[in-house]
Amino acid sequence: MRTINYLLRTTVIDKMTIPFTIRIALTQEPAFFADLFQRVRKDIDRDLTRIDDEFSPFKATSLLSQFRAGDLSLLESSARFAEVFTLAQAAQVETAGYFDPNFDGDYNPTGLVKGWAINRIFDQRLRPLLRTPEIVGVSLNGGGDIMTAIKATTDFRWGVGIANPLNDSEILGKYDLANNGIATSGLSRRGEHIRRQASSLQQVTIVDESLLFADIWATAGMAAGTKTLLNLAARHQLNGVLVDEQLGVVHFSKGVSQP
Amino acid sequence: MRKLIGYLLSIAVALAVVIDSYIVFFNGHRNSSEASEPSATTSTTATTSSKQSGGQYRNGTYTGKSVQTQWGIVQVRAVIQNGKLTKVNVLKYPDSENRSRQINSQALPVYKAESIKAQSANIQHVSGATETYNGFKGSLQDALNQAQKDSQQKESSR
């Protein structure tokens, strides 16, 4: 065995009261990197501000608030708004209704907007950086929902720990991820007032290629409860980890619970 | 060869005409009843019912653009009554194999269960449910973010 040292460069953006951590792994730091990193940070900051302005349920001027007040024309005038609307409706069908875009009595896609936004920003701003020879990995973590990517030729992997819902200084285990999205939903997740079945389910993590998909299923899984979630995971071949008061930690791969 | 292309082109045009007339027909009648799914997979036509002043829609149907998703191409059709969405139908174009293809092509993520101290285990991120910026200082992720280097053990290369 030999040990390879990779450099990590990290910056955090505070937006929508969520910490967004951008991390980049390098073999060595080229002279232009500091400027590049600054620029990417600024672009992502601007992207996040725009998404907050469009989709915040707390801002009276947001597209979402206008839509909820009855302006249905946004489905026509904003391609992004229409896309999220379509995704939210599809998510409801695909998750047997457990992802509910009308959980508060009106249209509210909050359960997938963060995943959608991180997925989109990552593909646009960070994934292309892998063309830089020295950059072997890029990642974006928005309050625990994460996108990762690596160069095809590297053996670098992003180590992602699964938080222990009962002790926030501990993790339960880890995934070594290449090109993935990973999302975790729990009892205390804010802005996501899920209507839940009575259940002993405490936390759900889903891993997929797409963070949008992982986020939808983590949200739906929390609403479904342990037993239904495990059935849905089997039917849809989901990968992830759940924490249940009675069962403890259950890891499932392609929907099959692992010993 | 040229003949073949011409033939294919005429089929494509015919198909487009069929799709168009389908949409015109559907919206022309402002019919809220279910219709069978169109079989085309690439329609990106957005059609809506007409608007009253103030951005409100009259009773009718809104048909959204097609959106590529993990489940294939989907499109929503919403029924509007008294300026409100009363019903939303999701149309999925026949591509149910899409998701299974994706699953089969995915490399399975490797999970290692052990309660470990994150700082000692080549971990760069934490996936959790509770993190807000207020609680960020001193959090596990904050601690991990301080690391400037990451050491990964590799099989020695021959």
XYZ file of C-alpha atoms in Angstrom:
417
model
C 0.000 0.000 0.000
C 1.102 3.495 -0.656
C -0.479 6.735 0.433
C -1.429 9.429 -2.028
C -1.944 12.944 -0.787
C -4.578 15.004 -2.546
C -4.992 18.697 -1.904
C -8.435 19.870 -0.859
C -9.698 23.383 -1.450
C -12.853 24.376 0.371
C -15.240 27.311 0.576
C -18.629 27.747 2.240
C -21.554 29.913 1.106
C -24.329 30.829 3.546
C -27.604 30.990 1.603
C -31.224 30.354 2.632
C -29.776 29.690 6.132
C -28.059 26.589 4.695
C -24.285 26.109 4.524
C -23.211 25.217 0.972
C -19.748 23.639 1.029
C -17.802 23.533 -2.243
C -14.807 21.156 -2.133
C -12.330 20.452 -4.886
C -9.620 17.769 -4.843
C -6.363 18.369 -6.706
C -3.097 16.597 -7.374
C -1.378 19.973 -7.133
C -2.511 23.569 -7.215
C -1.910 25.445 -10.473
C -1.184 29.185 -10.307
C -4.547 30.161 -11.791
C -6.568 28.058 -9.366
C -7.233 30.723 -6.729
C -8.857 33.003 -9.322
C -10.806 30.137 -10.847
C -12.099 29.073 -7.425
C -13.111 32.667 -6.571
C -15.029 32.960 -9.836
C -16.831 29.646 -9.400
C -17.786 30.616 -5.851
C -19.255 33.886 -7.106
C -21.217 32.157 -9.876
C -22.662 29.604 -7.462
C -23.558 32.332 -4.973
C -25.475 34.128 -7.727
C -27.197 30.891 -8.837
C -28.352 30.189 -5.288
C -29.672 33.736 -4.852
C -31.691 33.338 -8.033
C -33.174 30.030 -6.887
C -34.101 31.557 -3.536
C -35.763 34.495 -5.341
C -37.724 32.094 -7.530
C -38.660 29.253 -5.211
C -38.664 30.513 -1.629
C -42.045 29.895 0.015
C -41.079 32.559 2.562
C -40.597 35.463 0.139
C -43.836 37.157 -0.932
C -42.252 38.178 -4.249
C -40.973 34.723 -5.221
C -42.436 32.981 -8.247
C -43.678 30.255 -5.922
C -45.550 32.751 -3.712
C -47.053 34.432 -6.777
C -48.154 31.071 -8.110
C -49.671 30.141 -4.767
C -51.518 33.476 -4.857
C -53.131 32.399 -8.126
C -50.832 33.501 -10.949
C -50.848 30.341 -13.023
C -49.221 32.103 -15.979
C -45.808 31.349 -14.430
C -46.116 27.855 -15.867
C -45.783 29.541 -19.241
C -43.497 32.475 -18.577
C -40.804 30.691 -16.542
C -39.272 27.558 -18.047
C -37.554 26.810 -14.727
C -40.756 27.120 -12.743
C -42.565 24.866 -15.225
C -39.750 22.311 -15.068
C -39.866 22.082 -11.269
C -43.666 21.863 -11.413
C -43.454 18.953 -13.857
C -40.763 17.204 -11.815
C -42.805 17.572 -8.619
C -45.893 16.050 -10.234
C -43.868 13.188 -11.728
C -42.207 12.571 -8.350
C -45.619 12.190 -6.742
C -46.654 9.551 -9.270
C -43.339 7.677 -9.164
C -43.231 7.497 -5.345
C -46.806 6.188 -5.032
C -47.855 9.563 -3.641
C -45.386 9.636 -0.734
C -43.626 12.621 -2.237
C -46.466 15.133 -1.984
C -46.022 18.501 -3.746
C -49.216 19.717 -2.061
C -48.339 18.691 1.486
C -49.378 22.045 2.938
C -52.641 22.224 1.003
C -51.189 24.148 -1.910
C -48.380 23.570 -4.412
C -45.050 23.561 -2.535
C -42.107 21.749 -4.154
C -39.675 22.543 -1.308
C -38.926 18.812 -0.853
C -37.101 18.696 -4.186
C -36.007 22.257 -4.956
C -32.762 21.991 -3.008
C -31.803 18.715 -4.681
C -32.783 20.063 -8.096
C -30.808 23.266 -7.529
C -27.633 21.568 -6.272
C -27.823 19.009 -9.092
C -28.192 21.748 -11.701
C -25.568 24.123 -10.308
C -23.116 21.272 -9.898
C -23.521 20.126 -13.509
C -23.141 23.668 -14.785
C -20.398 25.128 -12.561
C -18.363 22.299 -11.034
C -18.446 19.199 -13.233
C -16.773 21.059 -16.156
C -13.776 21.834 -13.891
C -12.735 18.176 -14.176
C -11.269 19.108 -17.568
C -8.522 20.949 -15.674
C -5.613 18.464 -15.520
C -4.814 18.989 -11.819
C -8.427 18.696 -10.611
C -9.390 15.081 -9.820
C -12.646 15.625 -7.935
C -15.414 18.198 -7.429
C -18.232 18.229 -4.875
C -21.061 20.417 -3.603
C -22.774 19.877 -0.245
C -25.906 21.872 0.589
C -26.777 21.191 4.204
C -26.192 17.461 3.867
C -27.410 16.923 0.275
C -24.352 16.259 -1.862
C -23.221 15.885 -5.473
C -19.819 14.349 -6.241
C -17.815 13.723 -9.407
C -14.308 12.511 -10.201
C -12.010 12.324 -13.200
C -12.329 9.082 -15.137
C -8.630 8.348 -14.698
C -8.259 8.944 -10.940
C -8.596 6.547 -8.026
C -9.613 9.396 -5.737
C -13.027 8.847 -4.105
C -15.230 11.205 -2.117
C -15.718 9.793 1.369
C -19.213 10.699 2.547
C -20.168 9.941 6.138
C -23.788 9.238 7.105
C -24.757 11.406 10.076
C -25.940 9.715 13.253
C -29.375 11.293 13.862
C -28.964 10.773 17.601
C -25.462 12.195 17.926
C -24.384 14.932 15.546
C -20.695 14.512 16.281
C -20.745 10.920 15.025
C -21.277 9.111 11.773
C -22.815 5.668 11.267
C -20.743 4.640 8.282
C -19.463 5.932 4.989
C -19.850 5.690 1.242
C -16.886 6.029 -1.093
C -18.479 7.884 -3.986
C -17.403 8.585 -7.547
C -20.152 10.275 -9.572
C -23.187 10.400 -7.328
C -25.901 12.321 -5.578
C -26.687 11.559 -1.941
C -29.527 12.998 0.143
C -30.621 12.466 3.741
C -34.011 13.239 5.230
C -34.842 13.091 8.910
C -37.352 14.009 11.575
C -35.835 17.417 12.122
C -35.232 18.547 8.581
C -36.447 22.100 8.228
C -38.716 23.553 5.582
C -39.952 20.122 4.726
C -43.097 19.593 6.721
C -43.762 16.105 5.522
C -47.069 14.471 6.330
C -45.880 11.238 7.853
C -47.242 7.813 8.604
C -46.832 6.813 12.222
C -43.480 5.091 12.138
C -40.293 4.448 14.050
C -38.269 5.690 11.080
C -35.751 8.350 12.112
C -33.633 8.995 9.040
C -33.370 8.005 5.381
C -30.341 8.370 3.092
C -30.592 7.617 -0.639
C -27.666 7.375 -3.076
C -28.102 7.588 -6.832
C -26.475 9.098 -9.887
C -28.768 12.082 -9.541
C -29.266 14.182 -6.425
C -32.734 15.201 -7.605
C -33.786 11.542 -7.569
C -32.060 10.874 -4.225
C -33.695 13.924 -2.630
C -37.179 12.963 -3.865
C -36.829 9.427 -2.507
C -35.332 10.512 0.823
C -38.305 12.852 1.310
C -40.808 10.208 0.160
C -39.144 7.543 2.304
C -39.485 9.637 5.441
C -43.192 10.095 4.690
C -43.739 6.407 3.944
C -42.283 4.934 7.134
C -39.874 2.013 7.473
C -42.010 -0.891 6.262
C -43.385 0.843 3.166
C -40.000 2.385 2.394
C -38.330 -1.037 2.354
C -41.029 -2.324 -0.007
C -40.624 0.698 -2.274
C -36.834 0.364 -2.144
C -37.126 -3.244 -3.313
C -39.506 -2.352 -6.137
C -37.429 0.613 -7.342
C -33.997 -0.911 -6.544
C -32.920 1.984 -4.350
C -29.529 2.280 -2.648
C -29.266 3.796 0.796
C -29.292 3.592 4.569
C -32.166 4.008 7.013
C -32.195 4.448 10.771
C -35.144 2.965 12.634
C -35.830 3.051 16.372
C -36.498 -0.693 16.448
C -34.448 -2.083 13.560
C -31.401 0.112 14.045
C -29.316 0.918 10.976
C -30.396 -0.871 7.777
C -28.296 -0.612 4.625
C -29.959 -1.547 1.344
C -28.292 -2.048 -2.027
C -30.415 -2.257 -5.212
C -33.357 -2.499 -2.833
C -32.038 -5.557 -1.000
C -31.352 -5.145 2.733
C -27.770 -6.047 3.524
C -26.724 -8.048 6.598
C -30.252 6.243 -49.672
C -31.670 9.642 -50.599
C -35.029 8.001 -51.153
C -34.897 6.478 -47.703
C -34.132 9.823 -46.073
C -36.980 11.423 -47.990
C -39.280 8.663 -46.862
C -38.249 9.009 -43.225
C -38.658 12.760 -43.464
C -42.190 12.448 -44.771
C -43.032 10.094 -41.893
C -41.612 12.610 -39.433
C -43.672 15.409 -40.979
C -46.789 13.278 -40.916
C -46.146 12.434 -37.275
C -45.659 16.104 -36.408
C -48.937 16.963 -38.130
C -50.708 14.248 -36.160
C -49.245 15.481 -32.879
C -50.109 19.080 -33.665
C -53.662 18.341 -34.631
C -53.981 16.212 -31.535
C -52.952 19.121 -29.340
C -55.087 21.616 -31.253
C -58.011 19.270 -31.060
C -57.533 18.671 -27.381
C -57.149 22.271 -26.384
C -59.687 23.448 -28.905
C -62.268 21.527 -26.996
C -60.944 22.492 -23.552
C -61.792 19.042 -22.541
C -60.872 17.979 -19.050
C -61.465 14.293 -19.554
C -58.559 11.876 -19.726
C -57.068 11.312 -23.123
C -54.887 8.433 -24.121
C -51.189 9.157 -24.027
C -49.636 10.417 -27.213
C -47.063 8.009 -28.497
C -44.535 10.559 -29.703
C -41.486 11.004 -27.530
C -40.111 14.342 -28.578
C -42.980 16.809 -28.523
C -41.969 20.007 -26.783
C -45.066 21.982 -27.602
C -46.505 24.043 -24.800
C -50.104 25.000 -25.170
C -52.349 26.707 -22.716
C -55.805 27.946 -22.351
C -56.318 31.636 -22.989
C -55.747 34.143 -20.233
C -57.936 36.760 -18.729
C -56.415 40.027 -17.639
C -54.291 39.781 -14.500
C -52.601 36.546 -15.453
C -55.554 34.402 -14.474
C -56.473 31.505 -16.689
C -59.950 30.820 -17.931
C -61.332 27.401 -17.443
C -59.408 25.030 -19.624
C -56.323 22.934 -19.857
C -52.654 23.732 -19.501
C -50.239 21.378 -21.207
C -46.616 21.777 -20.153
C -43.424 21.210 -22.055
C -41.855 17.766 -22.001
C -39.209 17.355 -19.329
C -36.501 14.702 -19.361
C -36.452 12.892 -16.014
C -34.959 9.740 -14.590
C -38.238 8.063 -15.311
C -38.204 9.052 -18.956
C -39.872 12.006 -20.626
C -42.818 13.409 -18.695
C -45.299 16.154 -19.358
C -48.063 17.543 -17.169
C -51.563 18.494 -18.160
C -53.454 20.600 -15.676
C -57.150 21.335 -15.573
C -58.021 24.887 -14.598
C -61.385 25.884 -13.173
C -62.184 29.349 -11.829
C -58.538 30.348 -12.072
C -57.406 27.392 -9.943
C -55.674 24.119 -10.740
C -58.245 21.468 -9.998
C -56.498 18.438 -11.438
C -53.028 17.611 -12.693
C -52.354 14.625 -14.916
C -48.851 13.345 -15.523
C -48.278 11.967 -18.995
C -45.322 9.659 -19.294
C -44.107 8.689 -22.672
C -43.449 5.012 -23.199
C -39.922 4.667 -21.854
C -40.413 2.540 -18.770
C -37.110 0.821 -19.506
C -35.267 4.083 -18.936
C -34.901 3.672 -15.184
C -33.864 0.028 -15.348
C -31.245 0.820 -17.962
C -29.923 3.458 -15.618
C -29.845 1.112 -12.645
C -27.958 -1.495 -14.616
C -25.365 0.948 -15.871
C -24.748 2.442 -12.428
C -21.741 1.411 -10.432
C -23.068 0.285 -7.045
C -21.943 2.670 -4.320
C -19.846 0.935 -1.684
C -21.049 1.353 1.906
C -18.999 0.597 4.976
C -20.912 0.443 8.257
C -18.885 1.439 11.282
C -19.220 4.210 13.782
C -16.000 5.974 13.129
C -14.612 9.330 13.965
C -15.005 11.210 10.724
C -11.678 13.013 10.953
C -9.754 9.756 10.894
C -11.425 8.018 7.999
C -10.884 9.861 4.721
C -14.224 11.600 4.881
C -14.778 14.926 3.157
C -18.539 15.323 3.533
C -21.352 14.439 5.904
C -24.841 13.639 4.617
C -27.336 14.477 7.323
C -30.730 15.989 7.891
C -30.260 18.802 10.339
C -27.549 21.124 9.189
C -28.358 24.846 9.165
C -25.901 27.673 8.841
C -26.550 28.805 12.414
C -25.427 25.466 13.754
C -22.629 25.133 11.234
C -19.743 26.543 13.267
C -18.285 23.663 15.196
C -20.302 21.062 13.255
C -18.741 17.912 11.912
C -18.774 19.300 8.362
C -17.125 22.496 9.572
C -14.386 20.456 11.207
C -13.878 18.375 8.043
C -13.705 21.551 5.953
C -10.581 22.621 7.833
C -8.554 19.777 6.343
C -6.304 20.983 3.514
C -5.101 17.564 2.565
C -6.577 14.165 2.154
C -4.544 10.974 2.305
C -5.935 7.993 0.479
C -4.379 4.576 0.747
C -3.970 2.842 -2.561
C -2.796 -0.523 -3.713
C 0.759 0.064 -4.794
C 1.007 0.315 -8.529
C 3.172 -2.216 -10.267
